[in-house]
XYZ file of C-alpha atoms in Angstrom:
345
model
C -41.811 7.541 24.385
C -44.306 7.500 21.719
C -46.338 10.641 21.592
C -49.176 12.102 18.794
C -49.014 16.113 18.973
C -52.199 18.221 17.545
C -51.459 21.618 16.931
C -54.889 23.770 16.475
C -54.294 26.909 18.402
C -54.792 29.496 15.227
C -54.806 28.995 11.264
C -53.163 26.074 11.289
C -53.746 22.365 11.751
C -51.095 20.453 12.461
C -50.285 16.595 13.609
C -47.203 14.980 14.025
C -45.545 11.362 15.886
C -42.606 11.720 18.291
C -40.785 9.192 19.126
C -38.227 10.055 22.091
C -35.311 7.272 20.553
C -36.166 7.550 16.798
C -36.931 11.539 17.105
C -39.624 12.560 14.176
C -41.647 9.682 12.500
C -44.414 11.947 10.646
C -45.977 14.862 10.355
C -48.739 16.750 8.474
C -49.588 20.551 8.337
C -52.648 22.178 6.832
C -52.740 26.143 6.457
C -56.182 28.026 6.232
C -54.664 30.942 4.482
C -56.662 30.480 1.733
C -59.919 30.808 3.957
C -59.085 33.740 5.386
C -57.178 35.879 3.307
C -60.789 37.243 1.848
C -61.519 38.660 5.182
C -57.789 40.116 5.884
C -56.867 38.329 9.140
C -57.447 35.125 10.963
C -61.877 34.681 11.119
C -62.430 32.802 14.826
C -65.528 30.951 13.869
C -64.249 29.676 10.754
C -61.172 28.742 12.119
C -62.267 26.280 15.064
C -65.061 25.044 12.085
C -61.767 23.899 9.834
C -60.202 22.529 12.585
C -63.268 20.130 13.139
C -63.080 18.930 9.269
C -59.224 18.512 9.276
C -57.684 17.456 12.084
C -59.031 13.793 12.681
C -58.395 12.554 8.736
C -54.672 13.934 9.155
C -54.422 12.522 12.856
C -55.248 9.301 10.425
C -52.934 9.991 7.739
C -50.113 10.553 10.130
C -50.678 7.133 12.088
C -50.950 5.106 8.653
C -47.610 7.250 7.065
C -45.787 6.189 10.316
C -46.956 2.776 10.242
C -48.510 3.506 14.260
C -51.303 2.087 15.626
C -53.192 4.325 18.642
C -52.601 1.116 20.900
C -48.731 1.787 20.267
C -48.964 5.410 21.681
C -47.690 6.594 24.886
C -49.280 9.667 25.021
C -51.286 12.642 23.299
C -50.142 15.893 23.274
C -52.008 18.927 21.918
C -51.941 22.641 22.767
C -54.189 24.142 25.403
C -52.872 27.591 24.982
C -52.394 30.785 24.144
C -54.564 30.807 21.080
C -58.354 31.392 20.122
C -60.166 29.533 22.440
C -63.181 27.543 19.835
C -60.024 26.322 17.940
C -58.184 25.418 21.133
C -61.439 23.481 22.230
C -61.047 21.085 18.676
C -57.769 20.005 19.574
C -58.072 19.639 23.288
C -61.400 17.450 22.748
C -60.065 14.923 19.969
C -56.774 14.596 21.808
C -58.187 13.662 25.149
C -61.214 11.644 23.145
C -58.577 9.684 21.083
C -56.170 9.580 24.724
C -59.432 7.785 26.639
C -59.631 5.666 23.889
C -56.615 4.027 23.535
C -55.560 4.053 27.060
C -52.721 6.322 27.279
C -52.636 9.822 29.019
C -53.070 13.625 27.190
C -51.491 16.421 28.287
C -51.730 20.071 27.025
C -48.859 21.574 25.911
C -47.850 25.677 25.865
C -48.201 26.605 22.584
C -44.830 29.047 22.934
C -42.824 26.653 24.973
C -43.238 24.444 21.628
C -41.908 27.199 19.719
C -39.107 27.445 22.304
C -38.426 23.762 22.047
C -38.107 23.677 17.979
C -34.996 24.143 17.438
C -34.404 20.947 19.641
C -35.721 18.854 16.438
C -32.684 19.570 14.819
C -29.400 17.295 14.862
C -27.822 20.290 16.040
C -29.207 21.687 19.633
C -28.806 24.173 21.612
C -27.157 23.734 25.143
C -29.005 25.339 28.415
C -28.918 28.108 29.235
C -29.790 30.063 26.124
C -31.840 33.467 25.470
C -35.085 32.782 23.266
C -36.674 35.118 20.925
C -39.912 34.200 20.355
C -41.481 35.816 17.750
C -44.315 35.315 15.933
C -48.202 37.148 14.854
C -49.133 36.691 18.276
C -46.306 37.176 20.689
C -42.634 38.881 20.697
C -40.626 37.909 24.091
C -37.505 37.290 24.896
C -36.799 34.674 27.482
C -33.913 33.216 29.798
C -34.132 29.421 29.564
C -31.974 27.250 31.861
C -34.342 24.327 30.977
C -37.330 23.106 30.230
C -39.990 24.826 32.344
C -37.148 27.142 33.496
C -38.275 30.626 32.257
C -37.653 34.493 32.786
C -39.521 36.891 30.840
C -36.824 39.366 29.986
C -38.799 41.618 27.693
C -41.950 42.029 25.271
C -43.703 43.814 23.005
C -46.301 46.094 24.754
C -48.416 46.697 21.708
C -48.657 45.362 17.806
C -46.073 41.647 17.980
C -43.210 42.142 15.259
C -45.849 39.867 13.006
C -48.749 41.752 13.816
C -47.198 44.796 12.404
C -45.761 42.827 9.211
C -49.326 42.213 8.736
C -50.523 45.837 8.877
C -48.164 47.636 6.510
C -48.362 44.750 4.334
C -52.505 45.768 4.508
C -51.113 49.261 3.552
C -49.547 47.967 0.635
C -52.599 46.310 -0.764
C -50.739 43.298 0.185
C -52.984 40.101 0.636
C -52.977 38.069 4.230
C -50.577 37.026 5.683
C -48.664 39.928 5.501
C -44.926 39.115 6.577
C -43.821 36.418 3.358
C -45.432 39.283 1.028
C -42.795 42.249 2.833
C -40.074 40.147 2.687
C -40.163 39.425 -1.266
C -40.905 42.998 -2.066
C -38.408 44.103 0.848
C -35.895 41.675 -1.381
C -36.025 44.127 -4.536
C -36.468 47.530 -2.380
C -34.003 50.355 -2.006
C -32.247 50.329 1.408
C -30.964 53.915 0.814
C -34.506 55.992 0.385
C -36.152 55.716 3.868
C -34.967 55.866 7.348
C -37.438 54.346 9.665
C -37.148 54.774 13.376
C -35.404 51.299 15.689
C -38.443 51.810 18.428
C -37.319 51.717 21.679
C -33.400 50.999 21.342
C -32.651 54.045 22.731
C -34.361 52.894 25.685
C -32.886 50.948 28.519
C -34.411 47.532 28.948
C -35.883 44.671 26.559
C -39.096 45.783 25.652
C -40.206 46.102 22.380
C -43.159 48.613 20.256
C -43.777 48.395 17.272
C -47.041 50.341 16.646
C -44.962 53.641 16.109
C -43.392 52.064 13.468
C -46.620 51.155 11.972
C -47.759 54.810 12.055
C -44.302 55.831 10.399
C -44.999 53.338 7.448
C -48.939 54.663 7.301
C -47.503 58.017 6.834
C -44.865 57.334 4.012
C -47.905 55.851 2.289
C -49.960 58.584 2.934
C -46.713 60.883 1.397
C -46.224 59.011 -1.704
C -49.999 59.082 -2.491
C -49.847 62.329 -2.361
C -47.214 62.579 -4.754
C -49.370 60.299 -7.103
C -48.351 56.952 -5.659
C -47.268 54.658 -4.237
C -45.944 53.293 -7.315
C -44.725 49.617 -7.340
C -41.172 51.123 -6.404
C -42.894 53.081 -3.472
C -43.656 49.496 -1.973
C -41.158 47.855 -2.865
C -38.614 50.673 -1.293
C -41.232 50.850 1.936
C -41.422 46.889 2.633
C -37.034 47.520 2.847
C -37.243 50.013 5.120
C -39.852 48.779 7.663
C -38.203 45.196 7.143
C -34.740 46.480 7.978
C -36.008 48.494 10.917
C -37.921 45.485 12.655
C -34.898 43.133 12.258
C -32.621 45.957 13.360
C -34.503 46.470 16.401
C -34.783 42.850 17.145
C -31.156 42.407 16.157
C -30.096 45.121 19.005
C -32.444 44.047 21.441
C -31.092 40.078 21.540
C -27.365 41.391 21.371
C -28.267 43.190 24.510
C -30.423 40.334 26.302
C -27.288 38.175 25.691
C -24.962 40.779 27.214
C -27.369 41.584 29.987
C -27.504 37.766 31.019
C -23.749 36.857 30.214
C -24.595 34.191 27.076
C -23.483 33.275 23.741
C -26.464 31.092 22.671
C -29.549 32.247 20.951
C -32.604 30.858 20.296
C -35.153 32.097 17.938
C -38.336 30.661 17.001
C -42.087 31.277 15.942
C -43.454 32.727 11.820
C -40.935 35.754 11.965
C -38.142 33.399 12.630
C -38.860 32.187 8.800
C -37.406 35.501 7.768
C -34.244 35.465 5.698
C -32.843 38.980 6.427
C -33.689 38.160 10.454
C -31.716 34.773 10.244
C -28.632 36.318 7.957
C -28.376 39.723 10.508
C -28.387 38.024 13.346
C -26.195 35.215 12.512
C -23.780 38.066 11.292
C -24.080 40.022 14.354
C -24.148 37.641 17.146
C -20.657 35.956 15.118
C -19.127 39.096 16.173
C -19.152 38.502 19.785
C -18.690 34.718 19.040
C -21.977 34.061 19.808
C -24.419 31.701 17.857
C -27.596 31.774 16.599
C -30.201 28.301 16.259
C -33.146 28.222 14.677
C -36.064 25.571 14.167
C -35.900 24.321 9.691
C -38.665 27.070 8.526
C -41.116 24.437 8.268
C -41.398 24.362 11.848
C -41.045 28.255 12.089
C -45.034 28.490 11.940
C -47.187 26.105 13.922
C -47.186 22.969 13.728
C -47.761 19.468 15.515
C -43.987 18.367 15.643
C -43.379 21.176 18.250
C -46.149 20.078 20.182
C -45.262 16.180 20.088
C -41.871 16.665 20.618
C -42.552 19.671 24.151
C -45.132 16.836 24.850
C -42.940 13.887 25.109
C -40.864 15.732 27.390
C -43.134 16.194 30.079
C -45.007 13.064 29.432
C -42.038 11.151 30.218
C -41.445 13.051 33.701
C -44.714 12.130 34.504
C -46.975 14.450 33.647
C -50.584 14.636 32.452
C -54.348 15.514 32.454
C -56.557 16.289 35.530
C -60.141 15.658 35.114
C -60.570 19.423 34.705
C -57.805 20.690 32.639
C -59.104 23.207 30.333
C -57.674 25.564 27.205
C -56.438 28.558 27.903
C -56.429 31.075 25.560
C -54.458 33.587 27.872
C -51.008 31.514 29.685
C -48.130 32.782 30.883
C -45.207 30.506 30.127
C -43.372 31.944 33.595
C -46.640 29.825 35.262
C -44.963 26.649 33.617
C -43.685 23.766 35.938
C -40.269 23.246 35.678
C -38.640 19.789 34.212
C -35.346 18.782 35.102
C -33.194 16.551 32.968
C -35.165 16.782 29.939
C -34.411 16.835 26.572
């Protein structure tokens, strides 16, 4: 199956061609960082706007790199949620405008179950069932997955999403948006030794997460060194190692115990934060331990992009699904409310 994925949920426009036999044919990804990192965070309006200018010339590019026509297609896949709902409406539109078109049906696709699925673009997949860390700006779960469709919410953040809060100190720091790649290179030359930040929550029982707390702690060791005349370039640096190490400690302690609580060896993790080095190397360390293993999407389908979409697309396509005459975006979905799909993938 032949499928064209748009991914225009956020920040990012992406477009990508599936093909179920030959796997990935093309894909192209265009970041808006640039247009919003004046304002500090993600600007709605302008958002959906550079969706509208982008996403049909690299729907184009895509076909002609592949060497596809739109009467070869088998389907177009594009994500109708979670995300900002003007920027949702882009994608949705052109996909079901360039669907009608060419005959073939659109479907819209979870924007987390492709995160979930990304790691399945790699020669080297993970088996059912696995646990799933999803985390991202937006959203940090952890999932049971027995298949596709086939989803238990085992626990989430219930305030600031691991990237949300990279995004905040960085804004402490004077740090420009988006906040998490500019911790992790100053995290790289800081002092593990100096501060102790807090692990929220893994005291706790359960699989929930927080990570506001840990926010505040990181305001006030600002707040301390300017007081002492800072924060010097050390002060950051030495700051971005400490809140680094205590999100990917917490996260680290909370999958170990999602895997023990559900009796697997087989982690997923996927969305932005999945990018980060220190995550990838701790867990992979940790999880070896109880000869468990860790797989991850290649980081350049860590943030969002079309190839998740396509390929979480072409799954369901092929089992027969697709558009009603009144499927709209929604910018609030709960993955749980999926159908499930047996024998895919």
């Amino acid at each position: 199956m032949l499928v064209l994925g748009l991914e225009t949920s956020c920040d990012e426009t992406g477009v990508a061609l599936f093909d179920s036999e030959r796997g990935l044919l093309a894909d192209a990804l265009y970041s808006q960082v640039d247009i919003h990192v004046e304002y500090g965070g993600v600007v709605p309006e302008l958002a959906s706007r550079d969706h509208v200018r982008k996403t049909l010339p690299m729907v184009e590019e895509v076909l002609r790199s592949a060497g596809v026509a739109g009467a070869d297609l088998d389907g177009v896949a594009y994500t109708a949620g979670p995300g900002l709902v003007g920027a949702l409406m882009v994608g949705a539109t052109l996909a079901r405008a360039l669907a009608w078109g060419w005959g073939v049906p659109a479907l819209g696709v979870h924007h987390m179950e492709g995160h979930l699925l990304a790691p399945m673009l790699e020669d080297e997949r993970p088996e059912f069932p696995f646990v799933a860390l999803l985390v991202s700006g937006g959203h940090t779960q952890l999932v049971r997955v027995d298949g596709i469709g086939r989803y238990r919410l085992l626990g989430e953040s219930l305030d600031d999403a691991a990237g949300e809060a990279f995004d905040k100190t960085a804004k402490l720091l004077g740090l420009p948006y988006p906040g998490g790649p500019h911790i992790a290179r100053l995290a790289a030359e800081g002092d593990p030794a100096r501060f102790d930040f807090p692990r929220p929550m893994v005291g706790k029982p359960g699989l929930d997460f927080s990570f506001s707390g840990l926010k505040t702690y990181a305001l006030n060791t600002v707040e301390d060194c300017r007081a002492a005349g800072g924060p010097s370039e050390k002060d950051c640096r030495d700051i971005a190692r400490a809140f680094e190490d205590a999100v990917v400690d917490t996260l680290v302690i909370k999958c170990r115990r999602a895997l023990r609580q559900e009796g697997l060896k087989t982690l997923v993790i996927a969305g932005g934060v999945s990018a980060n080095r220190n995550l990838r190397a701790s867990l992979t360390e940790a999880l070896a331990r109880e000869r468990a293993r860790v797989f991850y999407p290649a980081p350049r389908f860590c943030t969002d992009n079309g190839a998740m979409i396509a390929f979480a697309g072409a799954q369901r396509l092929a089992a027969g699904q697709r558009d009603d005459a009144d499927t709209a975006v929604r910018p609030r979905w709960p993955m749980e409310e999926l159908p499930p799909l047996e024998g895919a993938a």
